[in-house]
Coordinates of C-alpha atoms and ligand atoms in Angstrom, one line a residue:
M1 CA 53.7 36.0 -105.0
S2 CA 51.3 36.9 -107.7
L3 CA 48.0 35.2 -107.1
I4 CA 45.6 33.8 -109.8
K5 CA 41.9 33.3 -109.3
I6 CA 40.3 30.0 -110.3
P7 CA 36.9 28.4 -109.6
G8 CA 36.3 26.5 -106.3
L9 CA 37.3 22.9 -107.2
I10 CA 35.0 19.9 -107.2
D11 CA 35.9 16.4 -105.9
V12 CA 33.3 13.8 -106.7
H13 CA 34.9 11.0 -104.7
V14 CA 35.6 11.4 -101.0
H15 CA 35.1 9.2 -97.9
L16 CA 34.4 11.5 -94.9
R17 CA 33.7 8.5 -92.6
E18 CA 30.6 9.8 -90.9
P19 CA 28.6 8.1 -89.4
G20 CA 30.5 5.2 -88.0
A21 CA 34.2 5.8 -88.4
T22 CA 34.8 9.3 -87.0
L23 CA 38.1 8.3 -85.6
K24 CA 39.4 8.6 -89.1
E25 CA 37.6 11.7 -90.3
D26 CA 34.2 13.5 -89.9
F27 CA 32.3 16.1 -91.9
Y28 CA 34.0 19.0 -90.2
T29 CA 37.6 17.9 -90.4
G30 CA 37.1 16.4 -93.9
S31 CA 35.6 19.6 -95.2
R32 CA 38.4 21.6 -93.7
A33 CA 40.8 19.4 -95.6
A34 CA 38.7 20.0 -98.7
I35 CA 38.9 23.8 -98.3
A36 CA 42.7 23.7 -97.6
G37 CA 43.0 21.8 -100.9
G38 CA 40.9 24.3 -102.8
F39 CA 37.7 22.1 -103.1
T40 CA 34.5 24.0 -102.4
F41 CA 32.2 21.1 -103.5
I42 CA 32.7 17.5 -102.6
I43 CA 30.7 14.3 -103.0
D44 CA 30.8 11.8 -100.2
M45 CA 30.7 8.0 -100.8
P46 CA 28.2 5.6 -99.2
N47 CA 30.6 2.8 -97.8
N48 CA 30.1 3.7 -94.1
P49 CA 29.9 1.0 -91.5
T50 CA 26.2 1.5 -91.9
P51 CA 26.1 2.0 -95.6
T52 CA 24.0 4.7 -97.2
I53 CA 21.5 2.4 -98.9
T54 CA 18.2 3.7 -97.7
L55 CA 16.5 7.1 -97.8
E56 CA 16.5 7.1 -94.0
R57 CA 20.3 6.7 -93.9
L58 CA 20.7 9.3 -96.6
E59 CA 18.7 11.8 -94.6
E60 CA 20.7 11.0 -91.5
K61 CA 23.9 11.8 -93.4
V62 CA 22.6 15.0 -94.9
E63 CA 21.8 16.1 -91.3
L64 CA 25.3 15.1 -90.0
A65 CA 27.0 16.9 -92.9
K66 CA 25.6 20.3 -91.8
K67 CA 28.8 20.8 -89.9
A68 CA 30.8 20.8 -93.1
I69 CA 32.3 24.1 -94.1
C70 CA 32.2 23.5 -97.8
D71 CA 29.3 22.3 -100.1
I72 CA 28.7 18.7 -100.1
G73 CA 26.6 16.1 -102.0
F74 CA 26.3 12.3 -101.7
H75 CA 26.4 9.2 -103.8
F76 CA 23.8 6.7 -102.9
G77 CA 24.9 3.1 -102.3
T78 CA 23.6 -0.3 -103.2
N79 CA 24.1 -3.9 -102.1
G80 CA 21.9 -5.1 -105.0
K81 CA 19.0 -5.6 -102.6
N82 CA 17.8 -2.1 -102.1
I83 CA 16.4 -1.5 -105.6
E84 CA 13.1 -0.3 -104.2
E85 CA 14.9 2.6 -102.5
F86 CA 16.2 4.0 -105.8
E87 CA 12.8 5.6 -106.6
K88 CA 12.8 7.4 -103.3
V89 CA 16.3 8.9 -103.7
K90 CA 17.0 9.3 -107.4
N91 CA 15.5 12.8 -107.7
N92 CA 16.7 13.9 -104.3
P93 CA 18.8 17.0 -104.8
H94 CA 21.5 15.8 -102.3
V95 CA 22.1 12.7 -104.5
F96 CA 24.5 12.9 -107.4
G97 CA 25.0 9.3 -108.4
L98 CA 24.7 5.6 -107.4
K99 CA 27.9 3.8 -106.3
I100 CA 28.5 0.1 -107.0
Y101 CA 31.4 -1.8 -105.5
C102 CA 32.5 -4.7 -107.7
N103 CA 35.7 -5.4 -105.7
H104 CA 36.8 -5.8 -102.1
T105 CA 37.6 -2.5 -100.4
T106 CA 36.7 -0.6 -97.2
G107 CA 33.1 -1.3 -96.2
E108 CA 30.6 -4.1 -96.7
M109 CA 29.0 -3.2 -100.0
L110 CA 30.6 -5.7 -102.4
I111 CA 28.4 -7.1 -105.2
E112 CA 29.9 -9.9 -107.1
D113 CA 26.8 -11.7 -108.3
L114 CA 26.2 -10.8 -111.9
E115 CA 22.5 -11.0 -111.5
L116 CA 22.5 -8.5 -108.8
I117 CA 24.7 -6.1 -110.8
E118 CA 22.3 -6.4 -113.6
K119 CA 19.4 -5.6 -111.3
V120 CA 21.1 -2.5 -110.2
F121 CA 21.8 -1.2 -113.8
A122 CA 18.2 -2.1 -114.8
G123 CA 16.8 -0.4 -111.7
W124 CA 18.7 2.9 -111.7
D125 CA 16.6 4.7 -114.3
S126 CA 18.2 8.1 -114.0
N127 CA 20.5 10.6 -115.7
K128 CA 22.6 10.7 -112.6
P129 CA 25.6 8.5 -113.2
I130 CA 26.2 5.0 -111.9
L131 CA 29.7 5.0 -110.4
V132 CA 31.6 1.8 -110.4
H133 CA 34.6 0.6 -108.4
A134 CA 35.6 -2.1 -110.9
E135 CA 39.0 -3.5 -111.4
G136 CA 40.2 -5.3 -114.6
E137 CA 37.6 -7.8 -115.8
Q138 CA 34.9 -6.3 -113.7
L139 CA 35.2 -3.2 -115.8
K140 CA 34.1 -5.2 -118.9
T141 CA 30.9 -6.2 -117.1
A142 CA 30.1 -2.6 -116.0
L143 CA 30.7 -1.3 -119.6
M144 CA 28.5 -4.1 -121.0
M145 CA 25.7 -3.3 -118.5
A146 CA 25.9 0.4 -119.2
E147 CA 25.5 -0.3 -122.9
K148 CA 22.7 -2.8 -122.4
Y149 CA 20.6 -0.5 -120.2
N150 CA 21.8 2.8 -121.8
R151 CA 23.0 4.1 -118.5
V152 CA 25.3 7.0 -117.6
L153 CA 28.5 5.3 -116.3
H154 CA 31.4 6.9 -114.4
V155 CA 34.4 4.5 -113.9
C156 CA 36.1 5.5 -110.7
H157 CA 39.8 5.5 -110.1
I158 CA 41.1 3.8 -113.2
S159 CA 44.6 2.5 -112.5
Q160 CA 45.7 0.0 -115.1
K161 CA 46.8 0.3 -118.7
S162 CA 44.2 -2.3 -119.8
E163 CA 41.5 -0.2 -118.1
V164 CA 42.5 2.9 -120.0
E165 CA 42.3 0.9 -123.2
L166 CA 38.9 -0.5 -122.3
V167 CA 37.5 3.0 -121.6
R168 CA 39.1 4.4 -124.8
E169 CA 37.5 1.6 -126.8
A170 CA 34.1 2.0 -125.0
K171 CA 34.0 5.7 -125.7
K172 CA 33.9 5.1 -129.4
N173 CA 30.4 3.6 -129.0
L174 CA 29.1 5.0 -125.7
Q175 CA 28.5 8.7 -125.3
K176 CA 27.7 8.3 -121.7
V177 CA 30.8 6.8 -120.2
T178 CA 33.4 8.8 -118.3
A179 CA 36.5 7.9 -116.2
G180 CA 38.4 9.3 -113.3
V181 CA 42.0 8.9 -112.0
C182 CA 43.4 9.5 -108.6
P183 CA 46.7 11.4 -108.0
H184 CA 48.2 8.5 -106.1
H185 CA 47.9 6.2 -109.1
L186 CA 49.5 8.9 -111.3
Y187 CA 52.5 9.5 -108.9
F188 CA 53.3 6.2 -107.1
I189 CA 54.6 3.0 -108.6
K190 CA 53.7 -0.3 -107.0
D191 CA 57.2 -0.7 -105.4
A192 CA 56.2 2.2 -103.1
V193 CA 54.6 -0.4 -100.9
L194 CA 58.0 -1.8 -100.0
K195 CA 59.0 1.5 -98.4
M196 CA 55.7 3.0 -97.3
K197 CA 54.1 -0.3 -96.3
G198 CA 50.5 0.1 -95.2
Y199 CA 50.6 3.8 -96.1
A200 CA 50.8 2.9 -99.8
M201 CA 48.0 0.3 -99.7
M202 CA 44.8 1.3 -101.4
K203 CA 42.2 -0.1 -103.7
P204 CA 42.8 -0.3 -106.6
P205 CA 46.4 -1.1 -105.8
L206 CA 49.3 0.9 -107.3
G207 CA 50.4 -0.1 -110.8
S208 CA 53.6 -0.4 -112.9
Q209 CA 55.4 2.3 -114.8
Q210 CA 53.5 1.2 -117.9
D211 CA 50.2 1.7 -116.1
I212 CA 51.4 5.2 -114.9
D213 CA 52.4 6.2 -118.4
A214 CA 49.0 5.0 -119.8
L215 CA 47.2 7.0 -117.2
W216 CA 49.0 10.3 -118.2
T217 CA 48.3 9.5 -121.8
G218 CA 44.7 8.8 -121.0
L219 CA 44.4 12.2 -119.3
N220 CA 45.9 14.0 -122.3
D221 CA 43.9 12.2 -125.0
G222 CA 40.5 12.7 -123.4
T223 CA 40.0 9.0 -122.3
I224 CA 40.2 10.1 -118.6
D225 CA 37.8 13.0 -117.9
I226 CA 38.5 14.0 -114.3
V227 CA 40.9 13.7 -111.4
E228 CA 39.1 12.5 -108.2
T229 CA 41.0 12.2 -104.9
D230 CA 39.3 9.1 -103.4
H231 CA 40.2 10.8 -100.1
A232 CA 40.1 7.7 -97.9
P233 CA 41.6 8.5 -94.5
H234 CA 42.6 5.8 -92.0
T235 CA 44.4 6.3 -88.7
R236 CA 48.2 5.9 -88.5
E237 CA 47.6 3.1 -86.0
E238 CA 45.4 1.2 -88.5
K239 CA 47.9 1.8 -91.3
E240 CA 50.8 0.5 -89.2
S241 CA 48.9 -2.6 -88.1
E242 CA 49.3 -6.2 -89.3
K243 CA 46.4 -5.8 -91.7
P244 CA 46.2 -2.2 -92.9
P245 CA 42.9 -1.0 -94.3
F246 CA 42.9 0.2 -97.9
G247 CA 42.9 3.9 -98.8
V248 CA 44.9 7.2 -98.5
P249 CA 43.9 10.8 -97.9
G250 CA 44.1 13.1 -100.9
L251 CA 42.0 16.3 -100.6
E252 CA 44.9 18.5 -99.4
T253 CA 47.4 17.5 -102.1
A254 CA 45.5 16.9 -105.4
L255 CA 45.7 20.5 -106.7
G256 CA 49.4 20.9 -105.8
L257 CA 50.1 17.6 -107.6
M258 CA 48.3 18.8 -110.7
Y259 CA 50.3 22.0 -110.7
K260 CA 53.4 19.9 -110.3
A261 CA 52.4 18.0 -113.4
V262 CA 52.1 21.3 -115.2
Y263 CA 55.5 22.3 -113.9
D264 CA 56.9 19.0 -115.1
G265 CA 55.4 19.3 -118.5
K266 CA 52.9 16.4 -118.1
I267 CA 49.7 18.4 -118.6
Q268 CA 48.8 21.9 -119.7
E269 CA 47.9 24.6 -117.2
E270 CA 44.3 24.9 -118.4
D271 CA 43.9 21.1 -117.9
V272 CA 44.0 21.7 -114.1
I273 CA 40.7 23.5 -114.1
K274 CA 39.3 21.0 -116.7
F275 CA 40.0 17.9 -114.6
L276 CA 39.2 19.5 -111.2
Y277 CA 36.3 21.7 -112.0
T278 CA 34.8 21.9 -115.6
N279 CA 34.5 18.1 -116.3
P280 CA 33.3 17.0 -112.8
K281 CA 30.7 19.8 -112.9
K282 CA 29.4 18.7 -116.3
I283 CA 29.4 15.0 -115.6
F284 CA 27.7 15.2 -112.2
N285 CA 25.5 18.1 -113.1
I286 CA 26.7 20.2 -110.1
P287 CA 24.9 23.5 -109.5
E288 CA 26.7 26.7 -110.2
Q289 CA 28.5 28.0 -107.2
V290 CA 28.1 31.8 -107.4
D291 CA 31.1 34.0 -106.2
T292 CA 33.0 30.9 -105.3
Y293 CA 36.7 30.8 -106.2
I294 CA 40.2 30.2 -104.8
E295 CA 43.5 32.1 -105.1
L296 CA 47.0 30.7 -105.4
D297 CA 50.3 31.2 -107.2
P298 CA 51.0 28.1 -109.3
T299 CA 54.7 28.9 -109.7
V300 CA 55.5 28.9 -106.0
P301 CA 56.7 25.6 -104.5
Y302 CA 55.8 24.2 -101.1
I303 CA 56.4 21.0 -99.1
V304 CA 53.6 18.6 -98.2
G305 CA 53.1 18.5 -94.5
E306 CA 55.3 21.4 -93.6
N307 CA 52.4 23.1 -91.8
G308 CA 50.6 19.9 -90.7
Y309 CA 47.3 18.7 -92.0
E310 CA 43.6 19.4 -91.7
T311 CA 42.5 15.8 -92.2
K312 CA 41.9 14.1 -88.9
C313 CA 44.1 11.2 -89.9
G314 CA 47.1 13.6 -89.9
W315 CA 49.3 12.1 -92.6
S316 CA 49.7 12.1 -96.3
P317 CA 51.4 9.5 -98.6
F318 CA 52.9 12.6 -100.4
E319 CA 54.6 14.0 -97.2
G320 CA 57.9 15.8 -98.0
M321 CA 57.1 16.1 -101.7
E322 CA 57.6 19.5 -103.4
L323 CA 54.3 20.6 -105.0
Y324 CA 53.1 23.9 -106.5
G325 CA 50.4 26.4 -105.9
K326 CA 49.3 26.2 -102.3
V327 CA 45.8 27.6 -101.8
Q328 CA 46.1 31.0 -100.3
K329 CA 42.4 32.1 -100.2
V330 CA 39.0 30.5 -100.6
F331 CA 35.7 32.4 -101.2
L332 CA 32.4 30.5 -100.9
R333 CA 29.5 32.5 -102.2
G334 CA 31.5 35.7 -101.6
K335 CA 32.5 34.8 -98.1
E336 CA 36.2 34.3 -97.3
I337 CA 36.6 31.0 -95.5
L338 CA 40.4 30.5 -95.9
Ligands
NCD401 C1 38.2 3.4 -99.9 C2 37.9 3.6 -98.5 O1 38.7 3.4 -97.6 O2 36.7 4.0 -98.2 N1 39.5 2.7 -100.0 C3 40.3 2.7 -101.0 O3 41.4 2.1 -100.9 N2 40.1 3.5 -102.1 C4 37.1 2.7 -100.6 C5 37.3 2.7 -102.1 O4 37.2 3.8 -102.8 O5 37.4 1.7 -102.7
ZN402 ZN1 36.8 2.4 -104.8
ZN403 ZN1 36.7 5.5 -102.9

């Protein structure tokens, strides 16, 4: 094995479930999953059972997250009625963006009312991005608002061909719009739900082969800027229930899936660092992590799940798949932590 050294990776979209849903994950287990996957800096989402929509809840989260073994930042949340909190948190060094949910998903933070969405865009007067969970038509609204209020917009987990086209078009006029894609949308077709049932249910849902092709094209032509895992663990019991919650874990498999894409000729080797480090760092203005790097051999295959998982949920939708470049060593500020 001949190891290469690359920067500690950045995942700007994880759900570590604390406080309120620590049966699924917590900051310790989630950060162990991050490190196992080569991520040294992650940003946690606000859709907890008690959503992160006040300064007080943010401070509580920062405190709880001290048990994390990697670096961690937070996206603030909004239900459209906490605009007065924005002033209190927008310059907080722990906050990297504002998250808006325009579609049903895990948590109680949905905003459908156009007036409320507009209030949020008007109110978030900051260079830190507004992140949207918007599917299909909702994306048009978000792009329109970003233009109207001249806001920095990051479109989370794009999954449809039409969304890639919308972002590609928008980028012609808007300098400040970026987009992310999740590995599961790149690798699974919607029929996977027939076989994997609840384990393949997530928001946005899996797409068609056309959608998948458009996502790879979007990555290669600069329409899509980053790969974000949307690490969204749920217990096996929940996933096997009558009404499985949406979301899949992803921290431990994203890098291996990207090296598989290199091996399969879908992206270039230098793109791996671009999508998982350089671009996320630039878009979310993430501080330099000195002496922080990981070591791996991108030519050596491994099987997902062969040595178990660090995530508390203990499963992966990619189980059994052959990926490349398992992380062998992780150094955080010069200290070896894996
Ligand atoms: C996420 C979760 O479970 O928190 N679920 C998902 O299917 N992606 C929420 C989200 O990102 O929409
Ligand atoms: Zn989402
Ligand atoms: Zn998410």
